[in-house]
Amino acid sequence: MTALLDVRGLQVSFAGQAVVRDLDFTLEAGQTLALVGESGCGKSSTAMALMRLLPKHAEVKGQLLFEGRELLGLSDKHMSQLRGDALSMIFQEPMTSLNPLQSIGQQVAETLVLHRGMTHQAALAEALTLLDRVKLPEAHKRLLDYPHQLSGGQRQRVMIAAAIACKPRLLIADEPTTALDVTLQAQILALLDELRAELGMGLLLITHDLGVVGQWADHVVVMHGGRKVEQASTERLFAAHPQPPLHPYAAGLLQASMHDGGKGHYRDNRLSEIRVREDAQGQVLFQGFTPEPVQLLPIGRQPLLQVRDLKVHYSAPHGQRVEAVRGVSFEVRGGQTVGLVGESGCGKSSLSRAIMRLVDSVGGQIVLDGEDITALHGRALKPFRRRVQMVFQDPYASLNPRQTVATLLDTALRIHAVGDRRERQQRAARMLDAVGLPSSALARYPHEFSGGQRQRIGIARALLLEPQLLICDEPVSALDVSVQAQILNLLVELKAQFNLAYFFISHDLAVVRYFADQVLVMNAGRIVESGDHQQVWQHPQHPYTQSLIEAVPSCRPVASWQSLSRPAAVSAAQAL
C-alpha cells in the first residue's frame, strides 16, 4: 500500500551549505508524525521543501512522494493546484502569514474560490462554517475583522480554518502552538487531532516541545544538524527503558525537557544539558550532563519588594477603560523567587511594567526595601532603577540592533555614572564571563548571536548595575529545550553568585513549577491563588489553577502513555 507521504534522501542546500541531509521518513493517512529538533536543525526547511515554497536559489534533491506522485517533478502550475487543496500548511507565526489588509473572512474564502470555484458569496458562507468549526468565538461577528483585531490564539484558529478549507489529505503544522498559553495550546492541538480523525488526513507536526509530542504524535523523527538521528514510535521514545536505546541526542532532549514531571525544584536539582562537540575525525558527539549543585543562601525574612493593592488601567476607544491589574498584593523577600503564571491578557506584563515604573498605576503602593517609590518620577527614580532590573521576553527586540554588545553594556553603565571607560570595559567583560560568553562577544552585534546567546546578553545587561531584584518576563518561552535548560541553570548560578531575588513571569507552568519558591496565579487582572510551589501544584484550590495544570502537556513513559495522551488532553481542553 502506498504511503500518504514518502520522503527519500531529501537534501536542501543554500549557497552550497546543506541544511537538510539525506532525510527519510514516511507518513500514513490518519496518523500524526512529529518532526522534532531545535532551531536550525532543518525542520522548517523540510516543510517548505514539501510545499515547494523554498526560494529559487535553494538546491533540493531526493524524492518527495505524495500519494506516489513526485512533488519535485511537478510544474509550478500543477503544484499550485495541489498546494492549499490536497496539501496544506499552518505556519508558525500567523500574524506574518495573514494579510493585514484583508478581513479574515476574505482570507479563508480565497482558498475556496481558487480551488473549488465557488462564488465569493458562497465562499464567505462556507468560511463562516469553517470558523465555527475551529471554534472561533462569535465567528459571525469576526468575519469582517482584520488579523490585528484578534488574539494570538484566534489568529491561529483562522490559519487552521484556511488550511482545512479544502479538506486536505496532508496537513503540515509548523510550530502551531509555540507562543500560545497552555490552555490555548491544549485547545489548538485537540482541534487539530479532532480534524485529523474526522478528515482521515495525515498530520506532520513540527515542534521542539516534547510534551506536545508525548501526547499527540503516533511516530517521531528527531533531527539535529539537518540529519535524522532517531525515528521511533511515541511509545518507544518515551519508554523508561527503550529497546533499542535511543540516540544520545534524543535521550538528551528528553532529559532536558521540563515536561517529564520529574525535575523537582531548583534548590534541590539542576537541569540536564546537552553538549555537542566534534572528535578528531569530525564525528559529531553528544553528551548529556548535569551541572554541579550550587550553594544558595536561605531566603530572607524581611520583604525586599511589597506590592499593595496595585491597580493599572488603560484608556480604550470610545471612552472605555480597561482594568489590566485589579488590586494585586504580594511580596518578594531577599533571595526568593516568586513565580507569576497566567494566560496572555491576564495582566502579567502590565503588573511587571508597573513595578518597574514603566507604566503608571492608578492606585496602590510599590515599596522597595521599606521605601515607597509609587509616586517617584524622573530623576528621583534613578537609584531605584539600579536596584531593580528587567529581562525581557524577546532579547532581539530589546537589544539595539545598531549597537555592538560593548556599546549596549557601556551605555547602561554610563547612564548611571559607573566608573571611567576602562573600569566599565572590565566590568562588562566580567559580566559576559559570568553569563558564559567570551569577551570577543563585545565586538559583535545582536544579530550575530543565537536566541539563547542574545538572552544571555540581556541578562548580562540587567546584572551590570548589581540589582537586588531581577524581573524576568517570559525569559525562556521562545527558546529550545536544551537552551531553556541552559538559561534556567544560569539564573540559578547567578542567584547564588549575586544573592538575587527574582520575580519570574511565565505562561509555562512546568518552568514555574521548577523555578519558583512561591507561586502566584493570575487571571483577569487578579491573583486568584498563591502558595509555595509544592502546595499550588499538588493541591490547587482555585478552578482556574486546576484547569491550567490539567492542560500542561507531559512526557509520559510507555506504561501510561496510551491512557493519558490524547483522551486526557482532549477532555482537559474541552473542559476549559
Coordinates of C-alpha atoms in Angstrom, one line a residue:
M1 CA 0.0 0.0 0.0
T2 CA 1.4 3.4 -1.0
A3 CA 2.2 5.8 1.9
L4 CA 0.5 9.1 2.0
L5 CA 3.9 10.8 2.2
D6 CA 7.2 9.2 1.5
V7 CA 10.4 11.3 1.8
R8 CA 13.6 9.7 0.4
G9 CA 17.1 11.1 0.7
L10 CA 15.9 14.7 0.9
Q11 CA 18.7 17.3 0.7
V12 CA 18.3 21.0 0.9
S13 CA 21.2 23.4 0.4
F14 CA 21.7 27.2 0.3
A15 CA 24.8 28.5 -1.4
G16 CA 26.4 25.1 -1.1
Q17 CA 25.6 24.9 2.7
A18 CA 23.4 21.8 3.4
V19 CA 20.6 22.4 5.9
V20 CA 18.8 19.1 5.4
R21 CA 20.9 15.9 4.7
D22 CA 19.7 12.5 3.4
L23 CA 16.3 12.7 5.3
D24 CA 14.0 9.7 5.1
F25 CA 10.6 9.1 6.6
T26 CA 7.0 8.0 5.8
L27 CA 3.6 9.2 7.0
E28 CA 0.4 7.2 6.6
A29 CA -3.1 8.6 6.2
G30 CA -4.8 9.2 9.6
Q31 CA -1.5 9.3 11.5
T32 CA 0.4 12.1 13.2
L33 CA 4.2 12.2 12.7
A34 CA 6.2 14.7 14.8
L35 CA 9.3 16.2 13.4
V36 CA 11.3 17.2 16.4
G37 CA 14.5 19.2 16.9
E38 CA 15.9 22.5 17.9
S39 CA 16.1 25.8 15.9
G40 CA 18.3 25.4 12.9
C41 CA 18.0 21.6 12.6
G42 CA 16.2 21.7 9.3
K43 CA 12.6 21.1 10.4
S44 CA 11.1 24.2 8.7
S45 CA 13.2 23.8 5.6
T46 CA 11.8 20.3 5.2
A47 CA 8.3 21.6 5.5
M48 CA 8.9 24.3 2.9
A49 CA 10.5 21.8 0.6
L50 CA 7.4 19.6 0.8
M51 CA 5.3 22.7 0.0
R52 CA 7.7 23.8 -2.8
L53 CA 7.9 27.2 -1.1
L54 CA 11.7 27.4 -0.8
P55 CA 13.4 30.4 -2.6
K56 CA 14.6 29.7 -6.1
H57 CA 18.3 29.7 -5.1
A58 CA 17.7 26.7 -2.8
E59 CA 19.0 23.4 -4.1
V60 CA 16.7 20.5 -3.4
K61 CA 17.5 16.8 -4.1
G62 CA 15.9 13.5 -3.3
Q63 CA 12.3 12.3 -3.7
L64 CA 9.2 13.8 -2.2
L65 CA 6.4 11.3 -2.9
F66 CA 2.8 12.4 -2.1
E67 CA 0.4 9.6 -2.7
G68 CA 3.0 8.1 -5.0
R69 CA 3.3 11.3 -7.0
E70 CA 6.8 13.0 -7.1
L71 CA 6.3 16.6 -5.9
L72 CA 9.7 17.9 -7.1
G73 CA 8.9 16.9 -10.7
L74 CA 5.6 18.8 -10.8
S75 CA 5.3 22.0 -12.8
D76 CA 4.6 25.2 -10.9
K77 CA 1.1 25.2 -12.2
H78 CA 0.3 21.7 -11.0
M79 CA 2.0 22.3 -7.7
S80 CA -0.2 25.5 -7.2
Q81 CA -3.3 23.4 -7.8
L82 CA -2.1 20.9 -5.2
R83 CA -0.9 23.4 -2.6
G84 CA -3.8 24.6 -0.4
D85 CA -6.0 21.8 -1.7
A86 CA -4.8 18.3 -1.1
L87 CA -1.7 19.5 0.7
S88 CA -1.9 22.4 3.1
M89 CA 0.2 24.1 5.8
I90 CA -0.2 26.0 9.1
F91 CA 2.7 28.4 9.5
Q92 CA 4.4 29.2 12.8
E93 CA 3.5 32.9 13.1
P94 CA 0.0 33.7 11.9
M95 CA 0.5 37.5 12.1
T96 CA 3.2 37.4 9.4
S97 CA 1.2 34.8 7.3
L98 CA -2.2 36.5 7.3
N99 CA -2.7 39.5 5.0
P100 CA -3.2 42.6 7.2
L101 CA -5.2 44.3 4.5
Q102 CA -7.9 41.6 4.1
S103 CA -10.6 40.6 6.5
I104 CA -10.3 37.1 7.9
G105 CA -13.5 36.1 6.1
Q106 CA -11.9 37.0 2.8
Q107 CA -8.7 35.2 3.5
V108 CA -10.5 31.9 4.4
A109 CA -12.8 32.3 1.4
E110 CA -10.0 32.9 -1.0
T111 CA -8.9 29.2 -0.9
L112 CA -12.4 28.0 -1.7
V113 CA -12.7 30.4 -4.6
L114 CA -9.4 29.3 -6.0
H115 CA -9.6 25.6 -5.6
R116 CA -13.4 24.9 -5.5
G117 CA -14.6 27.5 -8.0
M118 CA -17.1 28.9 -5.5
T119 CA -18.7 32.3 -5.9
H120 CA -17.4 34.9 -3.4
Q121 CA -20.7 34.9 -1.6
A122 CA -20.8 31.1 -1.3
A123 CA -17.2 31.0 -0.2
L124 CA -17.9 33.6 2.6
A125 CA -20.8 31.5 3.8
E126 CA -18.5 28.4 3.9
A127 CA -15.8 30.5 5.6
L128 CA -18.2 31.2 8.4
T129 CA -18.9 27.5 8.8
L130 CA -15.2 26.8 8.9
L131 CA -14.6 29.5 11.5
D132 CA -17.3 28.0 13.6
R133 CA -15.8 24.6 13.1
V134 CA -12.4 25.7 14.6
K135 CA -14.3 27.2 17.5
L136 CA -13.5 30.9 16.9
P137 CA -15.7 32.8 19.4
E138 CA -18.6 34.6 17.9
A139 CA -17.4 33.8 14.4
H140 CA -20.3 35.6 12.7
K141 CA -19.1 38.9 14.3
R142 CA -15.4 38.2 13.5
L143 CA -15.9 37.5 9.8
L144 CA -15.2 41.1 8.8
D145 CA -12.4 41.7 11.4
Y146 CA -8.8 42.1 10.4
P147 CA -5.9 40.0 11.8
H148 CA -4.7 42.7 14.2
Q149 CA -8.1 42.7 15.9
L150 CA -7.7 39.1 17.0
S151 CA -5.7 37.5 19.8
G152 CA -2.8 35.1 19.1
G153 CA -5.0 32.0 19.6
Q154 CA -7.8 33.4 17.5
R155 CA -5.4 34.2 14.6
Q156 CA -4.1 30.6 14.8
R157 CA -7.6 29.3 14.5
V158 CA -8.1 31.4 11.4
M159 CA -5.0 29.9 9.9
I160 CA -6.3 26.4 10.7
A161 CA -9.7 27.2 9.1
A162 CA -7.9 28.4 5.9
A163 CA -5.7 25.3 5.9
I164 CA -8.5 22.8 6.2
A165 CA -11.0 24.6 3.9
C166 CA -10.5 22.1 1.0
K167 CA -10.2 19.1 3.3
P168 CA -6.5 18.4 2.6
R169 CA -5.2 14.8 2.8
L170 CA -1.9 16.1 4.3
L171 CA -1.6 18.9 6.8
I172 CA 1.8 20.3 7.8
A173 CA 1.7 22.2 11.1
D174 CA 4.9 24.2 11.7
E175 CA 5.2 25.0 15.5
P176 CA 1.5 25.8 15.6
T177 CA 1.4 26.4 19.4
T178 CA 4.9 27.7 20.3
A179 CA 3.9 31.2 21.6
L180 CA 0.5 30.2 22.9
D181 CA -0.7 29.8 26.5
V182 CA -1.0 26.3 27.9
T183 CA -4.8 26.3 27.7
L184 CA -4.9 27.7 24.2
Q185 CA -2.2 25.1 23.2
A186 CA -4.3 22.3 24.5
Q187 CA -7.4 23.6 22.6
I188 CA -5.5 24.1 19.3
L189 CA -3.8 20.6 19.5
A190 CA -7.1 19.0 20.4
L191 CA -8.7 20.7 17.5
L192 CA -6.0 19.5 15.1
D193 CA -6.3 16.0 16.4
E194 CA -10.1 16.1 16.0
L195 CA -9.8 17.3 12.4
R196 CA -7.1 14.6 11.7
A197 CA -9.5 11.9 12.8
E198 CA -12.6 13.4 11.1
L199 CA -10.9 14.0 7.8
G200 CA -8.6 11.0 7.8
M201 CA -5.7 13.2 6.9
G202 CA -2.0 12.8 7.7
L203 CA -0.6 15.4 10.1
L204 CA 3.1 16.3 10.0
L205 CA 3.6 18.2 13.3
I206 CA 6.8 20.2 13.6
T207 CA 7.8 21.1 17.1
H208 CA 10.6 21.4 19.7
D209 CA 8.2 20.7 22.6
L210 CA 8.5 17.1 23.7
G211 CA 5.4 17.5 25.9
V212 CA 3.3 18.1 22.8
V213 CA 4.9 15.1 21.1
G214 CA 4.2 12.8 24.0
Q215 CA 0.5 13.5 23.9
W216 CA -0.3 14.0 20.3
A217 CA 2.0 12.1 18.0
D218 CA 2.0 8.4 16.8
H219 CA 5.6 8.5 15.5
V220 CA 8.6 10.8 15.9
V221 CA 11.5 11.8 13.8
V222 CA 14.3 13.6 15.8
M223 CA 16.6 15.9 13.8
H224 CA 19.9 17.5 14.5
G225 CA 22.2 19.4 12.1
G226 CA 19.9 18.6 9.2
R227 CA 20.1 14.8 9.8
K228 CA 17.7 12.3 11.2
V229 CA 19.3 10.9 14.3
E230 CA 16.3 9.0 15.6
Q231 CA 13.0 7.6 14.4
A232 CA 10.6 5.8 16.7
S233 CA 7.1 5.3 17.8
T234 CA 5.9 7.6 20.5
E235 CA 5.7 4.6 22.9
R236 CA 9.3 3.7 22.4
L237 CA 10.6 7.3 22.5
F238 CA 9.0 7.9 25.9
A239 CA 9.5 4.4 27.4
A240 CA 11.5 4.3 30.6
H241 CA 14.0 1.8 29.0
P242 CA 13.5 1.9 25.2
Q243 CA 14.7 -1.1 23.2
P244 CA 17.0 -0.5 21.3
P245 CA 18.3 2.5 23.4
L246 CA 17.7 6.0 22.0
H247 CA 20.3 8.0 20.1
P248 CA 22.2 10.1 22.7
Y249 CA 20.8 13.4 21.3
A250 CA 17.2 12.2 21.5
A251 CA 17.8 10.9 25.1
G252 CA 19.4 14.3 25.9
L253 CA 16.4 16.2 24.7
L254 CA 14.2 14.1 26.9
Q255 CA 16.4 14.6 29.9
A256 CA 16.4 18.4 29.4
S257 CA 12.7 18.7 28.9
M258 CA 10.7 20.4 31.6
H259 CA 7.6 18.4 30.9
D260 CA 8.5 15.0 32.2
G261 CA 7.3 15.9 35.7
G262 CA 10.5 14.7 37.4
K263 CA 12.6 17.9 37.6
G264 CA 11.8 18.7 41.2
H265 CA 12.8 22.1 42.4
Y266 CA 15.8 24.3 41.5
R267 CA 17.1 24.3 45.1
D268 CA 17.4 20.6 45.0
N269 CA 18.1 19.7 41.4
R270 CA 19.8 21.1 38.4
L271 CA 18.6 20.7 34.8
S272 CA 20.3 18.3 32.3
E273 CA 22.0 20.0 29.4
I274 CA 23.4 18.6 26.1
R275 CA 27.0 19.1 25.0
V276 CA 27.7 18.8 21.3
R277 CA 31.2 18.5 20.0
E278 CA 33.3 17.0 17.2
D279 CA 36.1 14.4 17.7
A280 CA 39.4 14.4 15.8
Q281 CA 37.7 12.7 12.8
G282 CA 35.0 15.3 12.6
Q283 CA 32.3 13.0 14.0
V284 CA 29.6 14.8 16.0
L285 CA 29.4 13.5 19.6
F286 CA 26.5 14.2 22.0
Q287 CA 26.9 14.1 25.8
G288 CA 24.3 14.8 28.4
F289 CA 25.4 16.3 31.7
T290 CA 24.0 17.9 34.8
P291 CA 25.8 20.9 36.4
E292 CA 27.0 20.6 40.0
P293 CA 24.7 21.9 42.7
V294 CA 25.3 25.4 43.9
Q295 CA 25.2 26.7 47.4
L296 CA 22.2 29.1 47.8
L297 CA 21.7 31.4 50.7
P298 CA 18.5 31.0 52.7
I299 CA 15.5 33.2 51.8
G300 CA 15.5 36.4 53.8
R301 CA 12.9 37.0 56.5
Q302 CA 12.2 40.6 55.5
P303 CA 10.4 41.6 52.3
L304 CA 12.5 43.2 49.7
L305 CA 9.5 44.2 47.5
Q306 CA 6.0 44.8 48.7
V307 CA 3.1 45.4 46.2
R308 CA -0.1 46.5 47.9
D309 CA -3.5 46.7 46.2
L310 CA -1.9 47.8 42.9
K311 CA -4.2 48.9 40.1
V312 CA -3.3 49.6 36.4
H313 CA -5.9 51.0 34.0
Y314 CA -5.7 51.8 30.3
S315 CA -7.8 54.0 28.1
A316 CA -9.7 52.2 25.3
P317 CA -11.6 53.5 22.3
H318 CA -15.0 55.2 22.8
G319 CA -14.0 56.4 26.3
Q320 CA -13.9 52.9 27.7
R321 CA -11.4 51.9 30.5
V322 CA -9.5 48.6 30.6
E323 CA -8.7 47.4 34.2
A324 CA -5.5 45.4 33.5
V325 CA -4.4 45.0 37.1
R326 CA -7.1 44.9 39.8
G327 CA -5.9 45.3 43.3
V328 CA -2.9 43.0 43.3
S329 CA -0.9 42.4 46.5
F330 CA 2.2 40.2 47.2
E331 CA 5.8 40.4 48.4
V332 CA 9.2 39.2 47.4
R333 CA 11.8 38.5 50.0
G334 CA 15.6 38.7 49.6
G335 CA 17.0 35.7 47.7
Q336 CA 13.5 34.4 46.9
T337 CA 12.0 33.5 43.5
V338 CA 8.3 34.4 43.2
G339 CA 6.7 32.9 40.0
L340 CA 3.7 34.5 38.3
V341 CA 1.7 32.4 36.0
G342 CA -1.4 33.2 33.8
E343 CA -2.6 33.4 30.3
S344 CA -2.0 36.2 27.8
G345 CA -4.1 39.2 28.6
C346 CA -4.4 38.4 32.3
G347 CA -2.3 41.4 33.3
K348 CA 1.2 39.8 33.9
S349 CA 3.2 42.2 31.8
S350 CA 1.2 45.2 32.9
L351 CA 2.0 44.3 36.5
S352 CA 5.7 43.9 35.8
R353 CA 5.9 47.2 33.9
A354 CA 4.1 48.9 36.7
I355 CA 6.6 47.6 39.3
M356 CA 9.4 48.8 37.0
R357 CA 7.6 52.2 36.8
L358 CA 7.4 51.9 33.0
V359 CA 3.7 52.4 33.2
D360 CA 1.8 54.4 35.8
S361 CA -0.5 52.8 38.4
V362 CA -3.8 54.4 39.4
G363 CA -3.8 53.0 42.9
G364 CA -1.9 51.0 45.4
Q365 CA 1.7 51.0 46.6
I366 CA 5.1 49.7 45.4
V367 CA 7.5 49.5 48.3
L368 CA 11.2 48.6 47.8
D369 CA 13.2 47.8 50.9
G370 CA 10.9 50.0 53.0
E371 CA 10.7 52.9 50.6
D372 CA 7.5 53.8 48.8
I373 CA 8.5 54.5 45.2
T374 CA 5.0 54.7 43.8
A375 CA 5.0 58.5 43.4
L376 CA 8.6 58.9 42.3
H377 CA 9.2 60.3 38.8
G378 CA 12.1 61.2 36.5
R379 CA 15.5 61.7 38.2
A380 CA 14.1 60.6 41.5
L381 CA 13.7 57.0 40.1
K382 CA 17.3 56.7 39.1
P383 CA 18.5 55.0 42.3
F384 CA 15.6 52.6 42.1
R385 CA 16.5 51.6 38.5
R386 CA 19.9 50.3 39.7
R387 CA 18.2 48.1 42.3
V388 CA 15.5 46.6 40.1
Q389 CA 16.3 45.5 36.6
M390 CA 14.3 43.5 33.9
V391 CA 15.0 40.7 31.5
F392 CA 12.5 40.9 28.6
Q393 CA 10.9 38.0 26.7
D394 CA 12.4 38.9 23.3
P395 CA 16.0 39.9 23.6
Y396 CA 16.2 40.7 19.9
A397 CA 13.5 43.3 20.3
S398 CA 15.0 44.7 23.5
L399 CA 18.7 45.0 22.2
N400 CA 19.5 47.8 19.8
P401 CA 20.5 46.1 16.5
R402 CA 22.7 49.0 15.6
Q403 CA 24.9 48.8 18.7
T404 CA 27.6 46.3 19.5
V405 CA 27.4 44.4 22.8
A406 CA 30.2 46.6 24.1
T407 CA 28.1 49.7 23.4
L408 CA 24.9 48.2 24.8
L409 CA 26.6 47.4 28.1
D410 CA 28.6 50.6 28.3
T411 CA 25.5 52.7 27.8
A412 CA 23.8 51.1 30.8
L413 CA 26.9 51.9 33.0
R414 CA 27.4 55.5 31.6
I415 CA 23.7 56.4 32.3
H416 CA 24.4 55.6 36.0
A417 CA 27.9 57.2 36.0
V418 CA 29.6 53.9 36.9
G419 CA 33.4 54.3 36.7
D420 CA 35.7 55.5 33.9
R421 CA 35.9 53.9 30.5
R422 CA 38.5 51.3 31.4
E423 CA 36.6 50.3 34.5
R424 CA 33.3 50.0 32.5
Q425 CA 35.1 47.8 29.9
Q426 CA 36.5 45.5 32.6
R427 CA 33.1 45.3 34.3
A428 CA 31.3 44.4 31.0
A429 CA 33.9 41.7 30.3
R430 CA 33.5 40.2 33.8
M431 CA 29.7 40.1 33.4
L432 CA 29.9 38.4 30.0
D433 CA 32.1 35.8 31.6
A434 CA 29.5 35.4 34.4
V435 CA 26.8 34.6 31.8
G436 CA 29.0 32.2 29.8
L437 CA 30.0 34.4 26.8
P438 CA 33.6 35.1 25.7
S439 CA 35.0 38.7 25.8
S440 CA 35.2 38.6 22.0
A441 CA 31.4 38.9 22.0
L442 CA 31.8 42.6 22.9
A443 CA 32.7 43.5 19.3
R444 CA 29.7 41.8 17.8
Y445 CA 26.1 42.8 17.0
P446 CA 22.9 41.2 18.4
H447 CA 22.0 39.6 15.0
E448 CA 25.3 37.6 15.1
F449 CA 24.1 35.6 18.1
S450 CA 21.7 32.7 18.6
G451 CA 18.4 33.3 20.6
G452 CA 20.0 31.8 23.8
Q453 CA 23.1 33.9 23.4
R454 CA 21.0 37.0 23.0
Q455 CA 19.1 36.2 26.2
R456 CA 22.5 35.8 28.0
I457 CA 23.4 39.3 26.8
G458 CA 20.1 40.7 28.1
I459 CA 20.8 39.1 31.4
A460 CA 24.3 40.5 31.5
R461 CA 23.0 44.0 30.8
A462 CA 20.4 43.6 33.6
L463 CA 23.1 42.5 36.1
L464 CA 25.7 45.2 35.3
L465 CA 24.2 47.6 37.9
E466 CA 24.2 44.9 40.6
P467 CA 20.5 44.9 41.3
Q468 CA 18.8 43.3 44.2
L469 CA 15.7 42.2 42.3
L470 CA 15.5 40.9 38.7
I471 CA 12.1 40.8 37.0
C472 CA 12.1 38.1 34.3
D473 CA 9.2 38.5 31.8
E474 CA 8.9 35.2 29.9
P475 CA 12.7 34.8 29.6
V476 CA 12.7 31.3 28.2
S477 CA 9.3 30.9 26.5
A478 CA 10.7 31.1 22.9
L479 CA 13.8 29.0 23.5
D480 CA 14.5 25.4 22.5
V481 CA 14.5 22.7 25.1
S482 CA 18.3 22.5 25.8
V483 CA 18.8 26.3 25.5
Q484 CA 15.9 26.8 28.0
A485 CA 17.7 24.4 30.4
Q486 CA 21.0 26.3 30.0
I487 CA 19.3 29.7 30.8
L488 CA 17.5 28.4 33.8
N489 CA 20.7 26.8 35.1
L490 CA 22.5 30.1 34.5
L491 CA 19.8 32.0 36.5
V492 CA 20.3 29.6 39.4
E493 CA 24.1 30.1 39.3
L494 CA 23.7 33.9 39.2
K495 CA 21.2 33.8 42.1
A496 CA 23.9 32.1 44.2
Q497 CA 26.7 34.4 43.0
F498 CA 24.9 37.7 43.5
N499 CA 22.2 36.7 46.0
L500 CA 19.4 37.8 43.7
A501 CA 15.7 37.8 44.2
Y502 CA 13.6 37.0 41.1
F503 CA 10.1 37.9 40.1
F504 CA 9.7 35.3 37.4
I505 CA 6.8 35.6 34.9
S506 CA 5.8 32.8 32.6
H507 CA 2.8 31.0 31.0
D508 CA 4.7 27.8 31.1
L509 CA 3.6 26.1 34.3
A510 CA 6.3 23.4 34.1
V511 CA 9.0 26.1 34.2
V512 CA 7.4 27.9 37.1
R513 CA 7.0 24.7 39.0
Y514 CA 10.7 24.1 38.8
F515 CA 12.0 27.6 39.3
A516 CA 9.7 29.3 41.8
D517 CA 9.7 29.2 45.6
Q518 CA 6.4 31.0 45.9
V519 CA 3.7 30.9 43.1
L520 CA 1.1 33.4 42.2
V521 CA -1.7 32.5 39.7
M522 CA -3.2 35.5 37.9
N523 CA -6.5 35.7 36.0
A524 CA -8.3 38.7 34.6
G525 CA -6.1 41.2 36.5
R526 CA -6.4 39.5 39.9
I527 CA -4.3 37.0 41.9
V528 CA -6.7 34.1 42.3
E529 CA -4.3 31.7 44.1
S530 CA -1.0 31.8 45.9
G531 CA 1.2 29.5 47.8
D532 CA 4.6 27.7 47.9
H533 CA 5.5 25.7 44.8
Q534 CA 4.5 22.3 46.2
Q535 CA 1.2 23.4 47.6
V536 CA 0.0 25.0 44.4
W537 CA 0.9 22.1 42.1
Q538 CA -0.1 19.2 44.4
H539 CA -3.3 20.8 46.0
P540 CA -4.6 23.6 43.7
Q541 CA -7.7 25.2 45.2
H542 CA -9.0 27.6 42.5
P543 CA -10.8 26.1 39.5
Y544 CA -8.7 28.3 37.2
T545 CA -5.4 26.9 38.6
Q546 CA -6.8 23.4 38.3
S547 CA -7.6 24.0 34.6
L548 CA -4.1 25.3 33.9
I549 CA -2.4 22.3 35.5
E550 CA -4.7 19.9 33.6
A551 CA -3.8 21.5 30.3
V552 CA 0.0 21.1 30.8
P553 CA 1.4 18.7 28.2
S554 CA 3.5 16.0 29.8
C555 CA 6.0 13.4 28.5
R556 CA 4.8 10.0 29.7
P557 CA 6.5 6.7 30.0
V558 CA 5.0 3.9 27.8
A559 CA 3.1 2.3 30.7
S560 CA 0.8 5.3 30.9
W561 CA 1.1 6.9 27.5
Q562 CA -1.9 5.2 25.9
S563 CA -4.3 6.2 28.8
L564 CA -3.0 9.7 29.4
S565 CA -2.2 11.0 26.0
R566 CA -5.0 12.1 23.5
P567 CA -8.1 11.2 25.6
A568 CA -7.0 13.0 28.7
A569 CA -5.7 16.0 26.8
V570 CA -8.9 16.3 24.7
S571 CA -11.1 16.2 27.7
A572 CA -9.0 18.7 29.5
A573 CA -9.1 21.1 26.6
Q574 CA -12.9 20.7 26.2
A575 CA -13.4 21.5 29.9
L576 CA -11.7 24.9 29.5

